Amino acid sequence: MADLANISQNLIDGRAQVVGQLVTDAINEGVLLQSVLNDALIVGMNEVGRRFKANEFYVPEVLLAARAMHRAMDILKPLLADNKVQPRGVVALATIEGDLHDIGSNLVGMMLEGSGFQVIDLGVDCSAEKFVAAVKEHKPHVVAMSALLTTTMTNMKTTIHALDEVGVRKTVKVMVGGAPLTQRYADEIGADGYAPDAASAAELAAVLMNKGT
Ligand code: B1M
């Protein structure tokens, strides 16, 4: 009998190989994919997020858990696609133009995926034009921008302006984050939300989704 709590615990402990095996076993035993995702993996990632916020976990533990989550998602993704399980929402995520720091935004992406979002990863050094093109192509619910440099965070405003200019700003929620960012700056540039860390980013995306466009 599959023990979903055991999967969660191994995910929290960052044991990618064990998680992969347990997830495969659970599926073979007939546990619903949605249940493996929601009751084992997301529960585990939520706990990782909680510990990270409480300074009980640091970046290495989060990255290990993220790796285990990736392993599980690699197994689940093709099956979920076959079963047409709808993601909670779609988020287009990138580090802003001029900025190559991606560790934080990768963590944000993992926490979003762990919370059931489909993440369109636009990578690093993402220009306003690339964001606009991605919004037109993928029609995400949320655009998520990360910046680690005071010199690049200003490009977030340029991106919001570009979304506005082509008439798609009102079709998406925009959230921003990264070490030099603040709620005040987010308000100043007309973003819909700011999150200080990866766990809060996943929570914020869910809140923004519920607000609708
Ligand atoms: Co750079 N770097 N770096 N760097 N680097 C910093 C950011 C810096 C603070 C170091 C310092 O001087 N003390 C400084 C920025 C100063 C400033 O502008 N305020 C700096 C600098 C100056 C530079 C260069 C200009 C150095 C140079 O070449 N002279 C250069 C710029 C390159 C470029 O981007 N164009 C540069 C290069 C690099 C490396 C390539 C060597 C490497 C990046 C590797 C990579 O990412 N693949 C690097 C690194 C590793 C750092 C430090 C040491 C660590 C950053 C990191 O990954 N932190 C950093 C100093 C530091 O922070 N101690 C530094 C861990 C990560 C988990 O945290 O990214 O903050 P963080 O993400 C958090 C939150 O911010 C939040 O959630 C995450 C998890 O909780 N968050 C979001 C992030 N994005 C979010 C989005 C959201 C919500 C939350 O919603 C959308």
Tab-separated table of C-alpha atoms and ligand atoms in Angstrom:
chain	number	residue	atom	x	y	z
A	1	MET	CA	0.000	0.000	0.000
A	2	ALA	CA	1.494	3.329	-1.075
A	3	ASP	CA	2.478	5.588	1.804
A	4	LEU	CA	2.056	9.146	0.539
A	5	ALA	CA	3.472	10.647	3.746
A	6	ASN	CA	6.645	8.626	3.142
A	7	ILE	CA	6.963	10.188	-0.325
A	8	SER	CA	6.523	13.663	1.213
A	9	GLN	CA	9.175	12.932	3.857
A	10	ASN	CA	11.718	11.658	1.322
A	11	LEU	CA	11.054	14.717	-0.838
A	12	ILE	CA	11.671	16.982	2.153
A	13	ASP	CA	14.876	15.020	2.824
A	14	GLY	CA	15.957	15.555	-0.791
A	15	ARG	CA	16.283	11.846	-1.684
A	16	ALA	CA	15.626	12.094	-5.417
A	17	GLN	CA	16.210	8.444	-6.259
A	18	VAL	CA	13.990	7.156	-3.446
A	19	VAL	CA	11.251	9.638	-4.357
A	20	GLY	CA	11.406	8.505	-7.993
A	21	GLN	CA	11.055	4.864	-6.954
A	22	LEU	CA	8.232	5.527	-4.472
A	23	VAL	CA	6.305	7.592	-7.033
A	24	THR	CA	6.682	4.835	-9.639
A	25	ASP	CA	5.522	2.224	-7.095
A	26	ALA	CA	2.513	4.344	-6.092
A	27	ILE	CA	1.442	4.757	-9.730
A	28	ASN	CA	1.865	1.029	-10.348
A	29	GLU	CA	-0.315	0.338	-7.299
A	30	GLY	CA	-3.040	2.461	-8.877
A	31	VAL	CA	-2.804	5.594	-6.733
A	32	LEU	CA	-4.367	8.500	-8.658
A	33	LEU	CA	-1.799	10.824	-10.280
A	34	GLN	CA	-3.588	13.830	-8.835
A	35	SER	CA	-3.253	12.309	-5.380
A	36	VAL	CA	0.480	11.626	-5.799
A	37	LEU	CA	0.881	15.252	-6.896
A	38	ASN	CA	-1.353	16.939	-4.319
A	39	ASP	CA	-1.180	14.655	-1.293
A	40	ALA	CA	2.497	13.656	-1.483
A	41	LEU	CA	4.623	16.002	-3.604
A	42	ILE	CA	2.895	19.356	-3.067
A	43	VAL	CA	2.499	18.607	0.629
A	44	GLY	CA	6.257	17.946	0.762
A	45	MET	CA	7.185	21.083	-1.199
A	46	ASN	CA	4.888	23.178	0.994
A	47	GLU	CA	6.753	21.915	4.032
A	48	VAL	CA	10.083	22.703	2.334
A	49	GLY	CA	8.768	26.209	1.642
A	50	ARG	CA	7.636	26.595	5.254
A	51	ARG	CA	11.018	25.493	6.607
A	52	PHE	CA	12.843	27.797	4.148
A	53	LYS	CA	10.759	30.759	5.279
A	54	ALA	CA	11.373	29.867	8.928
A	55	ASN	CA	15.156	29.631	8.315
A	56	GLU	CA	15.044	25.939	9.260
A	57	PHE	CA	16.179	25.086	5.700
A	58	TYR	CA	18.803	26.873	3.643
A	59	VAL	CA	19.448	26.969	-0.106
A	60	PRO	CA	21.269	23.564	-0.318
A	61	GLU	CA	18.362	21.690	1.318
A	62	VAL	CA	15.867	23.498	-0.919
A	63	LEU	CA	17.895	22.614	-4.025
A	64	LEU	CA	18.049	18.943	-2.972
A	65	ALA	CA	14.296	18.875	-2.421
A	66	ALA	CA	13.841	20.697	-5.745
A	67	ARG	CA	15.920	18.008	-7.467
A	68	ALA	CA	13.758	15.293	-5.905
A	69	MET	CA	10.649	17.181	-7.028
A	70	HIS	CA	12.058	17.387	-10.575
A	71	ARG	CA	12.663	13.647	-10.541
A	72	ALA	CA	9.060	13.010	-9.519
A	73	MET	CA	7.713	15.518	-12.034
A	74	ASP	CA	9.718	13.859	-14.828
A	75	ILE	CA	7.783	10.672	-14.075
A	76	LEU	CA	4.401	12.358	-13.583
A	77	LYS	CA	4.437	14.965	-16.366
A	78	PRO	CA	3.910	12.660	-19.379
A	79	LEU	CA	1.230	10.724	-17.500
A	80	LEU	CA	-0.548	13.892	-16.374
A	81	ALA	CA	-0.517	15.140	-19.973
A	82	ASP	CA	-2.071	11.823	-21.126
A	83	ASN	CA	-4.723	12.117	-18.422
A	84	LYS	CA	-5.383	15.755	-19.279
A	85	VAL	CA	-5.066	16.904	-15.645
A	86	GLN	CA	-5.414	20.670	-15.817
A	87	PRO	CA	-2.646	22.742	-14.226
A	88	ARG	CA	-3.748	25.251	-11.610
A	89	GLY	CA	-2.603	28.065	-13.894
A	90	VAL	CA	0.196	29.068	-16.236
A	91	VAL	CA	3.106	31.283	-15.199
A	92	ALA	CA	5.697	32.769	-17.579
A	93	LEU	CA	8.850	33.120	-15.480
A	94	ALA	CA	12.237	34.670	-16.226
A	95	THR	CA	15.168	36.620	-14.901
A	96	ILE	CA	14.994	40.086	-16.346
A	97	GLU	CA	17.077	41.495	-19.224
A	98	GLY	CA	20.742	42.035	-18.418
A	99	ASP	CA	20.625	39.666	-15.446
A	100	LEU	CA	22.124	36.179	-15.443
A	101	HIS	CA	21.306	35.133	-11.856
A	102	ASP	CA	18.999	32.125	-12.063
A	103	ILE	CA	19.304	30.195	-8.804
A	104	GLY	CA	16.515	32.153	-7.117
A	105	SER	CA	14.206	32.110	-10.120
A	106	ASN	CA	14.767	28.361	-10.527
A	107	LEU	CA	13.665	27.921	-6.930
A	108	VAL	CA	10.615	30.067	-7.619
A	109	GLY	CA	9.864	27.885	-10.662
A	110	MET	CA	10.151	24.724	-8.602
A	111	MET	CA	7.871	26.046	-5.884
A	112	LEU	CA	5.347	27.115	-8.525
A	113	GLU	CA	5.444	23.686	-10.196
A	114	GLY	CA	5.235	22.089	-6.777
A	115	SER	CA	2.065	24.085	-6.178
A	116	GLY	CA	0.505	22.776	-9.382
A	117	PHE	CA	1.310	25.603	-11.813
A	118	GLN	CA	2.608	25.055	-15.333
A	119	VAL	CA	5.766	27.141	-15.669
A	120	ILE	CA	6.911	28.547	-18.997
A	121	ASP	CA	10.595	29.073	-18.221
A	122	LEU	CA	11.948	31.929	-20.324
A	123	GLY	CA	15.396	31.621	-18.770
A	124	VAL	CA	17.718	34.506	-17.963
A	125	ASP	CA	18.414	37.873	-19.625
A	126	CYS	CA	14.801	37.983	-20.820
A	127	SER	CA	13.957	41.100	-22.830
A	128	ALA	CA	10.626	42.920	-22.780
A	129	GLU	CA	10.070	41.722	-26.369
A	130	LYS	CA	10.569	38.108	-25.317
A	131	PHE	CA	8.064	38.506	-22.448
A	132	VAL	CA	5.551	40.072	-24.825
A	133	ALA	CA	6.012	37.262	-27.362
A	134	ALA	CA	5.589	34.632	-24.618
A	135	VAL	CA	2.394	36.260	-23.339
A	136	LYS	CA	0.957	36.287	-26.861
A	137	GLU	CA	1.969	32.691	-27.522
A	138	HIS	CA	1.268	30.956	-24.195
A	139	LYS	CA	-1.413	33.234	-22.722
A	140	PRO	CA	-0.164	32.792	-19.126
A	141	HIS	CA	-2.236	33.894	-16.151
A	142	VAL	CA	0.837	35.342	-14.449
A	143	VAL	CA	4.099	36.928	-15.641
A	144	ALA	CA	6.834	36.457	-13.022
A	145	MET	CA	10.036	38.513	-13.181
A	146	SER	CA	13.160	38.059	-11.101
A	147	ALA	CA	16.065	40.522	-10.681
A	148	LEU	CA	19.193	40.307	-8.555
A	149	LEU	CA	20.907	43.506	-9.648
A	150	THR	CA	19.915	47.085	-8.882
A	151	THR	CA	21.003	47.872	-12.449
A	152	THR	CA	18.574	45.359	-14.004
A	153	MET	CA	15.501	45.731	-11.798
A	154	THR	CA	14.553	48.849	-13.759
A	155	ASN	CA	13.998	46.610	-16.799
A	156	MET	CA	10.907	45.249	-15.030
A	157	LYS	CA	9.217	48.606	-15.499
A	158	THR	CA	10.196	48.549	-19.195
A	159	THR	CA	8.606	45.093	-19.528
A	160	ILE	CA	5.357	46.151	-17.843
A	161	HIS	CA	5.269	49.175	-20.144
A	162	ALA	CA	5.850	46.936	-23.195
A	163	LEU	CA	2.989	44.614	-22.123
A	164	ASP	CA	0.797	47.693	-21.802
A	165	GLU	CA	1.798	49.106	-25.179
A	166	VAL	CA	0.797	45.964	-27.091
A	167	GLY	CA	-2.483	45.730	-25.161
A	168	VAL	CA	-1.859	42.524	-23.165
A	169	ARG	CA	-1.097	44.016	-19.733
A	170	LYS	CA	-4.702	43.596	-18.556
A	171	THR	CA	-4.737	39.916	-19.592
A	172	VAL	CA	-2.045	38.930	-17.063
A	173	LYS	CA	-1.046	39.487	-13.457
A	174	VAL	CA	2.539	40.622	-13.009
A	175	MET	CA	4.575	39.543	-10.001
A	176	VAL	CA	8.156	40.503	-9.203
A	177	GLY	CA	10.866	39.386	-6.808
A	178	GLY	CA	14.578	39.133	-6.157
A	179	ALA	CA	16.967	40.384	-3.513
A	180	PRO	CA	16.956	44.134	-4.355
A	181	LEU	CA	13.163	44.287	-4.825
A	182	THR	CA	10.643	45.649	-2.333
A	183	GLN	CA	6.869	45.921	-2.153
A	184	ARG	CA	7.283	49.662	-2.554
A	185	TYR	CA	9.245	49.261	-5.787
A	186	ALA	CA	6.703	46.748	-7.083
A	187	ASP	CA	3.928	49.289	-6.435
A	188	GLU	CA	5.951	52.036	-8.068
A	189	ILE	CA	6.373	50.138	-11.355
A	190	GLY	CA	2.752	48.970	-11.455
A	191	ALA	CA	3.283	45.271	-10.679
A	192	ASP	CA	0.352	43.360	-9.173
A	193	GLY	CA	2.451	41.723	-6.484
A	194	TYR	CA	5.837	41.213	-4.858
A	195	ALA	CA	7.125	38.116	-3.081
A	196	PRO	CA	10.268	38.092	-0.939
A	197	ASP	CA	11.058	34.382	-1.377
A	198	ALA	CA	10.233	31.320	-3.435
A	199	ALA	CA	7.618	29.898	-1.081
A	200	SER	CA	5.798	33.240	-0.893
A	201	ALA	CA	6.008	33.506	-4.691
A	202	ALA	CA	3.966	30.307	-5.100
A	203	GLU	CA	1.444	31.580	-2.540
A	204	LEU	CA	1.240	34.943	-4.294
A	205	ALA	CA	0.666	33.359	-7.720
A	206	ALA	CA	-2.294	31.451	-6.263
A	207	VAL	CA	-3.707	34.652	-4.731
A	208	LEU	CA	-3.281	36.563	-8.007
A	209	MET	CA	-4.963	33.720	-9.928
A	210	ASN	CA	-7.987	33.975	-7.652
A	211	LYS	CA	-8.204	37.710	-8.245
A	212	GLY	CA	-8.630	37.019	-11.973
A	213	THR	CA	-7.663	39.483	-14.675
B	1	B1M	CO1	26.146	38.038	-8.626
B	1	B1M	N1	25.707	39.617	-7.571
B	1	B1M	N2	26.925	39.182	-10.027
B	1	B1M	N3	26.660	36.389	-9.473
B	1	B1M	N4	25.687	37.168	-7.010
B	1	B1M	C1	24.968	39.392	-6.330
B	1	B1M	C2	23.468	39.444	-6.572
B	1	B1M	C3	25.493	40.590	-5.431
B	1	B1M	C4	24.521	41.020	-4.335
B	1	B1M	C5	26.888	40.233	-4.860
B	1	B1M	C6	27.486	41.360	-4.060
B	1	B1M	O1	28.040	42.273	-4.604
B	1	B1M	N5	27.385	41.303	-2.746
B	1	B1M	C7	25.743	41.705	-6.514
B	1	B1M	C8	24.552	42.605	-6.839
B	1	B1M	C9	24.682	43.999	-6.273
B	1	B1M	C10	23.457	44.762	-6.608
B	1	B1M	O2	23.204	45.120	-7.706
B	1	B1M	N6	22.653	45.016	-5.572
B	1	B1M	C11	26.164	40.872	-7.707
B	1	B1M	C12	26.920	41.343	-8.806
B	1	B1M	C13	27.391	42.787	-8.717
B	1	B1M	C14	27.237	40.543	-9.918
B	1	B1M	C15	28.035	40.936	-11.158
B	1	B1M	C16	27.744	42.334	-11.717
B	1	B1M	C17	29.510	40.773	-10.767
B	1	B1M	C18	30.483	41.226	-11.844
B	1	B1M	O3	30.586	40.597	-12.861
B	1	B1M	N7	31.116	42.332	-11.539
B	1	B1M	C19	27.678	39.830	-12.168
B	1	B1M	C20	26.447	40.203	-12.999
B	1	B1M	C21	26.161	39.185	-14.064
B	1	B1M	C22	24.820	39.446	-14.678
B	1	B1M	O4	23.837	38.981	-14.159
B	1	B1M	N8	24.778	40.208	-15.749
B	1	B1M	C23	27.355	38.705	-11.236
B	1	B1M	C24	27.507	37.367	-11.562
B	1	B1M	C25	27.240	36.305	-10.719
B	1	B1M	C26	27.521	34.834	-11.068
B	1	B1M	C27	27.308	34.494	-12.533
B	1	B1M	C28	28.955	34.554	-10.681
B	1	B1M	C29	26.603	34.073	-10.053
B	1	B1M	C30	25.211	33.731	-10.620
B	1	B1M	C31	25.088	32.263	-10.979
B	1	B1M	C32	23.680	31.897	-11.320
B	1	B1M	O5	22.712	32.437	-10.811
B	1	B1M	N9	23.579	30.922	-12.177
B	1	B1M	C33	26.411	35.143	-8.984
B	1	B1M	C34	25.956	34.847	-7.665
B	1	B1M	C35	25.839	33.381	-7.309
B	1	B1M	C36	25.659	35.860	-6.732
B	1	B1M	C37	25.309	35.715	-5.236
B	1	B1M	C38	26.595	35.325	-4.513
B	1	B1M	C39	24.236	34.689	-4.871
B	1	B1M	C40	22.897	34.883	-5.602
B	1	B1M	C41	22.017	33.682	-5.319
B	1	B1M	O6	21.897	32.780	-6.114
B	1	B1M	N10	21.436	33.634	-4.079
B	1	B1M	C42	24.809	37.167	-4.877
B	1	B1M	C43	25.201	37.596	-3.471
B	1	B1M	C44	24.225	37.090	-2.469
B	1	B1M	O7	23.033	37.062	-2.702
B	1	B1M	N11	24.739	36.747	-1.323
B	1	B1M	C45	25.267	37.976	-6.022
B	1	B1M	C46	20.643	32.495	-3.632
B	1	B1M	C47	19.203	32.636	-4.168
B	1	B1M	C48	18.370	31.452	-3.674
B	1	B1M	O8	18.658	33.819	-3.652
B	1	B1M	O9	18.510	34.856	-5.938
B	1	B1M	O10	17.970	36.213	-3.848
B	1	B1M	P1	17.979	34.930	-4.574
B	1	B1M	O11	16.467	34.418	-4.695
B	1	B1M	C49	15.594	34.390	-3.596
B	1	B1M	C50	14.753	35.660	-3.412
B	1	B1M	O12	15.397	36.824	-3.878
B	1	B1M	C51	13.476	35.354	-4.105
B	1	B1M	O13	13.316	33.948	-3.953
B	1	B1M	C52	14.595	33.311	-3.935
B	1	B1M	C53	14.537	32.173	-2.949
B	1	B1M	O14	13.960	32.549	-1.750
B	1	B1M	N12	13.271	35.621	-5.523
B	1	B1M	C54	12.019	35.821	-6.003
B	1	B1M	C55	14.136	35.641	-6.556
B	1	B1M	N13	13.489	35.868	-7.689
B	1	B1M	C56	12.175	35.975	-7.381
B	1	B1M	C57	11.052	36.185	-8.194
B	1	B1M	C58	9.799	36.253	-7.571
B	1	B1M	C59	9.666	36.110	-6.199
B	1	B1M	C60	10.766	35.881	-5.395
B	1	B1M	O15	8.661	36.459	-8.241
B	1	B1M	C61	8.692	36.510	-9.635
